[in-house]
Protein backbone atom coordinates (compact mmCIF):
# COMPACT_ATOMS: atom_id res chain seq x y z
CA MET A 1 113.14 104.31 108.77
CA LEU A 2 113.87 103.86 112.73
CA VAL A 3 115.20 105.23 116.09
CA THR A 4 116.35 104.85 119.90
CA SER A 5 119.32 105.10 122.61
CA LEU A 6 121.88 103.19 124.95
CA VAL A 7 125.45 104.21 125.87
CA CYS A 8 127.58 106.81 124.11
CA GLY A 9 130.79 105.81 122.44
CA SER A 10 132.19 105.11 119.01
CA PRO A 11 131.91 101.33 118.42
CA ALA A 12 134.35 99.67 116.07
CA TRP A 13 131.67 98.82 113.53
CA ALA A 14 131.03 102.53 112.97
CA GLU A 15 134.49 103.16 111.50
CA PRO A 16 134.90 104.59 108.95
CA SER A 17 131.87 106.85 109.21
CA ALA A 18 132.10 108.73 105.91
CA ALA A 19 132.10 107.71 102.27
CA SER A 20 135.34 109.64 101.76
CA THR A 21 137.06 106.98 103.89
CA ALA A 22 135.43 104.04 102.10
CA ARG A 23 137.70 101.97 99.89
CA SER A 24 137.75 102.78 96.20
CA PRO A 25 135.76 100.18 94.22
CA SER A 26 138.80 98.90 92.34
CA SER A 27 137.95 95.20 92.45
CA ALA A 28 134.33 95.97 91.60
CA SER A 29 135.21 98.00 88.53
CA ALA A 30 135.02 94.92 86.31
CA GLU A 31 131.49 94.16 87.51
CA ARG A 32 128.45 95.53 85.74
CA VAL A 33 127.27 98.61 87.58
CA PRO A 34 123.48 98.45 88.15
CA GLU A 35 121.30 101.34 87.09
CA ALA A 36 120.17 103.64 89.90
CA SER A 37 116.57 102.37 89.84
CA GLU A 38 117.86 98.79 89.83
CA TRP A 39 119.75 99.44 93.07
CA LEU A 40 116.57 100.58 94.80
CA HIS A 41 114.66 97.51 93.56
CA ARG A 42 117.41 95.10 94.71
CA ILE A 43 117.64 96.63 98.18
CA ARG A 44 113.86 96.57 98.64
CA GLN A 45 113.54 92.95 97.47
CA ALA A 46 116.44 91.72 99.61
CA ALA A 47 114.72 92.95 102.78
CA ILE A 48 111.55 91.11 101.77
CA GLN A 49 112.95 87.84 100.43
CA ARG A 50 116.02 87.09 102.58
CA SER A 51 116.05 85.59 106.07
CA TYR A 52 118.47 87.18 108.52
CA GLN A 53 119.10 87.89 112.17
CA GLY A 54 121.44 90.24 113.95
CA THR A 55 121.93 93.19 116.25
CA LEU A 56 120.89 96.63 115.05
CA VAL A 57 122.50 99.77 116.51
CA VAL A 58 121.13 103.29 116.07
CA THR A 59 123.15 106.41 116.90
CA GLY A 60 121.88 109.97 116.84
CA SER A 61 121.44 113.07 119.02
CA GLY A 62 124.30 111.91 121.23
CA GLY A 63 122.61 108.63 122.15
CA VAL A 64 122.89 104.99 121.16
CA SER A 65 120.28 102.22 121.15
CA SER A 66 120.36 98.59 120.14
CA SER A 67 117.85 95.91 119.21
CA ARG A 68 117.92 92.24 118.34
CA VAL A 69 116.31 91.68 114.93
CA ALA A 70 115.09 88.47 113.28
CA HIS A 71 113.40 88.18 109.88
CA VAL A 72 112.41 84.74 108.62
CA VAL A 73 110.88 83.86 105.26
CA GLN A 74 109.16 80.49 104.91
CA GLY A 75 107.43 80.16 101.57
CA SER A 76 105.01 83.06 101.26
CA ARG A 77 105.03 83.73 105.00
CA ARG A 78 107.23 86.41 106.56
CA THR A 79 107.82 86.87 110.26
CA GLU A 80 109.71 89.76 111.80
CA ARG A 81 110.64 90.33 115.43
CA ILE A 82 112.53 93.19 117.07
CA ASP A 83 113.55 93.04 120.76
CA ALA A 84 114.83 96.22 122.43
CA LEU A 85 118.13 95.63 124.25
CA ALA A 86 118.10 98.94 126.15
CA GLY A 87 115.53 100.93 128.07
CA GLU A 88 112.15 99.47 128.96
CA ALA A 89 111.81 95.90 127.70
CA HIS A 90 109.54 95.65 124.70
CA SER A 91 109.23 93.64 121.52
CA LEU A 92 107.59 94.09 118.14
CA VAL A 93 106.34 91.07 116.19
CA ARG A 94 104.93 91.20 112.66
CA GLN A 95 103.23 88.20 111.14
CA ASP A 96 100.32 87.55 108.77
CA GLY A 97 99.64 91.27 108.29
CA ILE A 98 99.37 91.98 112.03
CA THR A 99 101.82 93.97 114.15
CA ARG A 100 101.96 93.33 117.88
CA SER A 101 103.88 95.55 120.30
CA VAL A 102 104.58 93.67 123.52
CA TRP A 103 105.22 95.49 126.82
CA PRO A 104 106.09 92.92 129.53
CA HIS A 105 106.18 95.43 132.43
CA LYS A 106 102.61 96.47 131.62
CA GLN A 107 101.64 92.91 130.67
CA MET A 108 100.06 94.40 127.58
CA VAL A 109 100.05 93.71 123.84
CA ILE A 110 99.03 96.46 121.41
CA GLU A 111 97.74 94.88 118.22
CA GLU A 112 97.36 96.62 114.87
CA ALA A 113 96.36 95.25 111.47
CA HIS A 114 97.72 96.49 108.15
CA ASP A 115 100.63 98.45 109.64
CA ARG A 116 102.23 100.29 106.70
CA GLN A 117 105.45 101.35 108.42
CA VAL A 118 108.65 100.08 106.78
CA LEU A 119 111.53 99.39 109.17
CA PHE A 120 115.25 99.07 108.47
CA PRO A 121 116.63 97.35 106.38
CA GLY A 122 113.56 97.72 104.18
CA LEU A 123 112.77 100.49 101.72
CA PRO A 124 109.24 101.78 101.10
CA ASP A 125 107.19 100.44 98.20
CA GLU A 126 107.29 104.01 96.89
CA ALA A 127 111.09 103.80 96.48
CA ASP A 128 110.88 103.56 92.69
CA GLU A 129 112.24 105.55 89.76
CA ARG A 130 110.52 108.77 90.83
CA VAL A 131 112.92 108.90 93.80
CA LEU A 132 115.64 109.79 91.30
CA THR A 133 113.84 113.04 90.50
CA TRP A 134 114.63 114.24 94.02
CA TYR A 135 117.84 112.32 94.79
CA GLU A 136 120.98 111.54 92.81
CA LEU A 137 122.18 107.97 93.39
CA ARG A 138 125.75 106.90 92.67
CA PRO A 139 128.26 104.33 94.01
CA VAL A 140 131.07 105.99 95.98
CA GLY A 141 133.22 103.09 97.25
CA THR A 142 133.35 99.81 99.11
CA ASP A 143 133.59 99.00 102.82
CA ARG A 144 132.81 96.32 105.41
CA VAL A 145 129.94 96.31 107.89
CA ALA A 146 129.36 93.60 110.50
CA GLY A 147 131.90 91.38 108.72
CA HIS A 148 130.18 91.65 105.32
CA ASP A 149 131.57 93.26 102.17
CA ALA A 150 129.49 96.27 101.20
CA ILE A 151 129.07 98.66 98.31
CA VAL A 152 128.62 102.25 99.47
CA LEU A 153 125.98 104.33 97.69
CA SER A 154 125.26 108.04 97.94
CA LEU A 155 121.71 109.38 97.67
CA GLN A 156 122.23 113.12 97.38
CA ALA A 157 119.16 115.34 97.87
CA ARG A 158 118.57 117.70 94.95
CA ASP A 159 116.90 120.41 97.09
CA PRO A 160 116.86 121.56 100.75
CA LEU A 161 113.45 120.02 101.51
CA ARG A 162 114.92 116.57 102.20
CA PHE A 163 118.01 115.03 103.77
CA SER A 164 120.65 113.08 101.89
CA PHE A 165 121.50 109.44 102.63
CA ARG A 166 124.49 107.14 102.48
CA LEU A 167 123.80 103.40 102.14
CA TRP A 168 126.01 100.38 102.72
CA VAL A 169 124.63 97.45 100.67
CA GLU A 170 125.79 93.84 101.11
CA ARG A 171 127.64 92.94 97.92
CA HIS A 172 125.93 89.62 97.14
CA SER A 173 122.46 89.67 98.76
CA HIS A 174 121.98 93.47 98.36
CA LEU A 175 120.58 93.64 101.90
CA LEU A 176 120.96 97.11 103.41
CA LEU A 177 123.61 96.90 106.17
CA ARG A 178 123.84 100.51 107.21
CA LEU A 179 121.99 103.77 106.52
CA ASP A 180 123.26 107.25 107.43
CA THR A 181 121.05 110.33 107.21
CA LEU A 182 123.02 113.47 106.33
CA ASP A 183 122.24 117.16 106.66
CA ALA A 184 122.97 119.85 104.07
CA ASN A 185 126.62 119.97 105.24
CA SER A 186 127.02 116.17 104.87
CA GLN A 187 127.13 115.77 108.65
CA THR A 188 125.59 112.56 109.99
CA LEU A 189 122.32 113.17 111.83
CA GLU A 190 121.53 109.50 112.45
CA SER A 191 123.12 106.17 111.63
CA THR A 192 121.42 102.77 111.67
CA ALA A 193 123.61 99.70 111.16
CA PHE A 194 124.02 96.03 111.91
CA SER A 195 126.83 95.33 114.38
CA ASP A 196 126.48 91.60 113.71
CA LEU A 197 124.44 89.84 111.05
CA THR A 198 123.75 86.27 109.93
CA LEU A 199 122.16 85.82 106.50
CA ASP A 200 119.84 83.01 105.38
CA VAL A 201 119.12 81.77 108.90
CA ARG A 202 116.98 78.67 109.37
CA PRO A 203 114.83 78.85 112.49
CA THR A 204 114.67 75.93 114.87
CA PRO A 205 111.39 75.08 116.66
CA SER A 206 112.66 76.98 119.73
CA SER A 207 113.88 80.09 117.91
CA ARG A 208 111.14 81.00 115.44
CA PRO A 209 110.56 84.78 115.83
CA GLY A 210 106.79 84.37 115.71
CA ASP A 211 106.69 81.90 118.62
CA TRP A 212 105.40 83.65 121.74
CA PRO A 213 106.85 83.02 125.22
CA ALA A 214 104.26 81.44 127.46
CA ALA A 215 104.01 84.57 129.64
CA TRP A 216 102.92 86.73 126.71
CA ARG A 217 99.82 84.63 126.11
CA HIS A 218 98.26 85.95 129.32
CA TYR A 219 98.81 89.65 128.57
CA ARG A 220 95.93 92.02 128.01
CA VAL A 221 95.42 92.73 124.29
CA VAL A 222 94.62 96.31 123.21
CA ARG A 223 93.57 96.67 119.58
CA SER A 224 94.26 99.81 117.60
CA VAL A 225 91.32 100.17 115.23
CA HIS A 226 91.65 102.19 112.04
CA GLN A 227 89.39 102.97 109.12
CA ASP A 228 90.57 104.24 105.75
CA THR A 229 89.34 107.70 104.89
CA GLN A 230 90.34 110.88 103.04
CA LEU A 231 91.29 114.28 104.38
CA ALA A 232 88.41 115.88 102.45
CA GLN A 233 85.92 113.50 104.10
CA GLU A 234 87.20 114.60 107.48
CA GLY A 235 86.88 118.31 106.68
CA TRP A 236 90.49 119.08 105.76
CA ALA A 237 92.35 120.07 102.61
CA LEU A 238 96.01 120.49 101.65
CA LYS A 239 96.56 123.50 99.40
CA ALA A 240 99.87 122.20 98.02
CA LEU A 241 102.24 119.45 99.12
CA PRO A 242 105.98 120.09 99.27
CA PRO A 243 107.51 119.09 95.89
CA GLY A 244 108.00 115.34 95.48
CA PHE A 245 105.70 114.24 98.31
CA ARG A 246 102.56 112.19 97.74
CA GLN A 247 99.91 110.94 100.11
CA VAL A 248 100.29 107.19 100.65
CA SER A 249 97.53 106.63 103.23
CA CYS A 250 94.90 108.33 105.34
CA SER A 251 93.02 106.70 108.19
CA ARG A 252 91.02 107.45 111.28
CA ARG A 253 92.56 105.55 114.15
CA THR A 254 91.19 104.79 117.59
CA LEU A 255 94.03 104.69 120.08
CA THR A 256 94.01 103.69 123.73
CA PRO A 257 97.01 105.52 125.28
CA GLY A 258 98.66 103.47 128.01
CA GLY A 259 95.90 100.91 127.76
CA SER A 260 93.26 103.44 128.81
CA ALA A 261 89.63 102.36 128.68
CA HIS A 262 88.76 105.60 126.89
CA PRO A 263 89.35 105.41 123.11
CA HIS A 264 91.10 108.39 121.57
CA PRO A 265 90.29 109.10 117.89
CA VAL A 266 93.14 110.43 115.74
CA LEU A 267 93.22 111.24 112.02
CA GLN A 268 96.54 110.22 110.44
CA ALA A 269 97.75 110.94 106.91
CA MET A 270 101.10 109.66 105.66
CA PHE A 271 103.18 111.18 102.87
CA SER A 272 106.38 110.08 101.14
CA ASP A 273 108.79 111.18 98.45
CA GLY A 274 109.82 107.54 98.05
CA LEU A 275 112.44 107.60 100.81
CA ALA A 276 111.53 110.21 103.42
CA HIS A 277 108.22 109.96 105.27
CA VAL A 278 106.02 112.54 106.96
CA SER A 279 103.07 111.67 109.20
CA LEU A 280 100.37 114.22 109.94
CA PHE A 281 98.17 113.66 112.99
CA VAL A 282 94.98 115.63 113.71
CA GLU A 283 93.21 115.45 117.09
CA SER A 284 90.29 117.46 118.45
CA GLY A 285 90.37 119.30 121.76
CA ALA A 286 92.94 122.06 121.23
CA PRO A 287 92.33 125.28 123.20
CA PRO A 288 91.06 128.45 121.53
CA GLY A 289 93.36 131.41 120.90
CA PRO A 290 96.69 131.89 119.11
CA ALA A 291 98.57 128.75 118.16
CA GLN A 292 101.31 127.67 120.55
CA GLU A 293 103.98 125.64 118.81
CA SER A 294 106.39 123.06 120.15
CA ARG A 295 109.30 121.48 118.30
CA HIS A 296 111.34 118.38 119.05
CA VAL A 297 114.20 116.59 117.31
CA LEU A 298 115.68 113.11 117.77
CA GLY A 299 118.44 112.15 115.35
CA ALA A 300 117.05 112.80 111.88
CA THR A 301 113.41 112.90 113.05
CA HIS A 302 111.78 116.29 113.54
CA MET A 303 108.39 117.02 115.09
CA LEU A 304 106.25 120.14 114.97
CA ARG A 305 103.08 120.45 117.07
CA THR A 306 100.56 123.31 116.91
CA HIS A 307 96.79 123.80 116.82
CA VAL A 308 94.41 124.85 114.08
CA GLU A 309 90.76 125.76 114.66
CA GLY A 310 90.27 123.69 117.79
CA HIS A 311 92.41 120.76 116.62
CA TRP A 312 95.90 119.67 117.59
CA LEU A 313 98.13 119.20 114.57
CA THR A 314 101.32 117.14 114.88
CA VAL A 315 103.69 116.65 111.95
CA VAL A 316 106.57 114.16 112.28
CA GLY A 317 109.14 113.07 109.71
CA ASP A 318 112.76 112.38 108.79
CA VAL A 319 112.93 115.70 106.92
CA PRO A 320 114.23 119.23 107.63
CA PRO A 321 112.03 121.51 109.79
CA GLU A 322 111.11 123.70 106.79
CA THR A 323 109.44 120.72 105.12
CA LEU A 324 107.24 120.14 108.16
CA ARG A 325 106.42 123.84 108.20
CA ARG A 326 105.15 123.60 104.61
CA PHE A 327 102.77 120.78 105.56
CA VAL A 328 101.40 122.85 108.44
CA THR A 329 100.83 125.99 106.36
CA ALA A 330 99.23 123.96 103.55
CA LEU A 331 96.55 122.37 105.77
CA GLU A 332 93.17 124.10 105.81
CA ARG A 333 89.94 123.40 107.65
CA LYS A 334 86.98 122.99 105.30
CA PRO A 335 83.26 122.80 106.09
CA ARG A 336 82.05 119.18 105.90
């Protein structure tokens, strides 16, 4: 689900910040209340089927970032574009199964096919009924976000291995307007929300998100190559996953950091409980001797890096540190 930073402050769209201050759903009481699994399906489908554009603001770890987002559906074709409004200029364009990250200052485009990452306001394909084994979903009120009426939902974690969430869902389209990630004390770790949003946009010839500025067409293209594989094929095994998590992909990727001419192979496995995601990266070249760990946190995203039998192991996810620790201790090197 997503990250970044701009200027501190408490923008008007962020009030109120807790479900306890959301309006009671009095006017909605006469409406049929969808089942929990139906809510997840509606939110996921709205992000796929509706066209929209707006400004997305992310707050967390004392920082704020913003991006301009456009998502256009034309028949069976979907195009998505995200332009960073702070920090180094860069854009992300997804179209026809290909993701392109554009870096104007480097005059470089990083191209990747079959990118499985789901960005706000989408929900993962795995967000189905099994999510309700690990989270309790219930409506807790109504509110307004970016000028749109919203129903506020609580997704309360049933154990300490995952964070809880609060969702603001547009009343009519069911598009996700805002997502807060909460710790065990219900404190907000990270909030992602639209500050302005237009639904059902119709692109003009000059504003289609997939149309590339002329300058981009001359940038150097760097392709990230990946091949599907399995951990066992690569000489690794997981003794036991944390409860609720399943492997959703495993691939060997060839990266070119900073556009380097020297390819850098990385093994990546992705896991999900239907909402939270954990990525496990394995790289060769770690030094011998006792493992030296490093930890980092940004908003709701935690990272743990260590080394195992001559390989660097990096685990990243929007989960508590203990969950990452369980992935690390479960991974074993096996003879190939």
